[in-house]
Amino acid sequence: DKGGYRHYMLKEIFEQPKALGDTLSERFAHGRPLEAVLGPDAAELLPQVRGVHIVACGTSYHAGLVARYYLEQGGGVPCTVEVASEYRYRDPVVPPGTLFLAISQSGETADTLAALRFARGSGYVATAAICNVPESSLVRESDLVLMTRAGPEIGVASTKAFTTQLAALGLFGMLVARHNRLDARMEKLYARQLLHVPAQVEKTLQLESAMIKWAEWFADKHHALFLGRGPSFPVALEGALKLKEISYIHAEAYPAGELKHGPLALVDADMPVVAVAPNNRLIEKLKSNLQEVRARGGQLFVLADPDTGIRSEPGIEVVTMPEHIEALQAPLVYTVPLQLLAYHVAVARGTDVDQPRNLAKSVTVE
Ligand code: F6R
């Protein structure tokens, strides 16, 4: 049942405020996340954790890339993130005190499951899973489990599963970091910021009409570039993945500082460049990267915080977020307009949004 929406994907994009609210509800007490959300063994295992190895595929891998910032910047917890099909075929070195974390919407992705099974005998403190399907293999086989509560996701392109993973990872990050460098005052601040995200996402959905306008510009293009820095780089990766999956436009994401090391050669008037520009400590660096694009005649599409001072002018289309977005919130909130952009480009091109060619919802073969 598409609930009156034209596609499941659009319905699922609009379900995000609820899915996020559900994922966060009843998981905090006295303004801090509850350890028990990870299961009965969390109280014993979490204090031992000094580092995290995250493994996942596709969109879930992008969620992992964001989590690294939550763990390292907020908590001083070293973290590596790797795609499961690579991780399982090398010989990862596991420092003492390391937790293995698999992220998967379905909990049945073959490479992710194989990575978990490999990890079980590899000297980790424990294995953990962030997953959306309670009866999945991943959930059954992991020591610690944090469920996302996105509800069933039908569209092949993952949307609400991704943002609920980010919410779960925010929570998970606090639970690990509090045994490392995160103090109680900061933890409460982060918890408040996270709990405000469903309301921010609700407001951000109103950017749909602006994304429909942007989509007209993209519909006849063959390539697009997505830029971000810091935690916005994985958001750019996710924006590019959504666009290529459902509209079949070749899209690539780059950390904006890498532009001049190669991809700038591609930039011309036929290459739209999307930039993710929250107002954080990297904004001035990002602005000079955007100037590099403008100087080559590239058309810029910038999603920015209202307080960045970036304004629309010829060659730069700016859409501002409904309010200032904090660092922890930005990956969740900024993802939403990029989902809407990909969706409306695909609709404009007449592709099969919910069932893109060559793809399956759950990849149970290697
Ligand atoms: C992209 C997408 C895929 C999945 C990937 C992992 O929109 O949906 O990249 O994220 O196949 O799937 P799960 O999370 O079920 O392990």
CSV table of C-alpha atoms and ligand atoms in Angstrom, one decimal, residues 56-61 103-110 112 138 153 155-159 161 165 238 241-242 245 359-363, ligand 1:
chain,number,residue,atom,x,y,z
A,56,ALA,CA,28.5,-3.0,6.0
A,57,CYS,CA,27.5,-2.7,2.3
A,58,GLY,CA,26.1,0.1,0.2
A,59,THR,CA,24.0,2.6,1.9
A,60,SER,CA,24.6,0.9,5.3
A,61,TYR,CA,28.3,1.4,4.7
A,103,ILE,CA,25.1,-2.4,10.0
A,104,SER,CA,22.4,-3.8,7.7
A,105,GLN,CA,18.8,-2.9,6.9
A,106,SER,CA,17.8,-6.5,6.0
A,107,GLY,CA,20.2,-8.4,8.2
A,108,GLU,CA,20.5,-10.9,5.4
A,109,THR,CA,23.2,-9.4,3.1
A,110,ALA,CA,25.5,-12.2,2.3
A,112,THR,CA,27.9,-8.7,5.9
A,138,LEU,CA,22.3,-10.9,11.6
A,153,GLU,CA,11.2,-0.7,3.4
A,155,GLY,CA,11.7,0.7,-2.4
A,156,VAL,CA,14.9,-0.8,-3.5
A,157,ALA,CA,16.7,2.5,-2.8
A,158,SER,CA,17.2,2.8,0.9
A,159,THR,CA,15.9,6.0,2.5
A,161,ALA,CA,16.5,2.7,6.7
A,165,GLN,CA,20.6,3.8,11.1
A,238,GLU,CA,24.8,8.7,-0.3
A,241,LEU,CA,24.4,6.6,-4.8
A,242,LYS,CA,20.7,7.5,-4.7
A,245,GLU,CA,20.6,3.9,-8.6
A,359,LEU,CA,19.2,-4.4,-8.4
A,360,ALA,CA,17.6,-6.5,-5.7
A,361,LYS,CA,16.4,-5.2,-2.3
A,362,SER,CA,18.3,-7.8,-0.3
A,363,VAL,CA,21.6,-9.1,-1.7
B,1,F6R,C1,21.1,1.4,-1.7
B,1,F6R,C2,20.8,0.1,-1.1
B,1,F6R,C3,21.9,-0.9,-0.9
B,1,F6R,C4,21.9,-1.5,0.4
B,1,F6R,C5,22.9,-2.6,0.5
B,1,F6R,C6,23.0,-3.2,1.9
B,1,F6R,O1,20.0,2.2,-1.8
B,1,F6R,O2,19.7,-0.1,-0.6
B,1,F6R,O3,23.2,-0.3,-1.2
B,1,F6R,O4,22.2,-0.5,1.4
B,1,F6R,O5,22.6,-3.6,-0.4
B,1,F6R,O6,21.8,-3.7,2.3
B,1,F6R,P1,21.5,-4.1,3.9
B,1,F6R,O7,21.5,-2.8,4.6
B,1,F6R,O8,20.2,-4.8,3.9
B,1,F6R,O9,22.6,-4.9,4.3
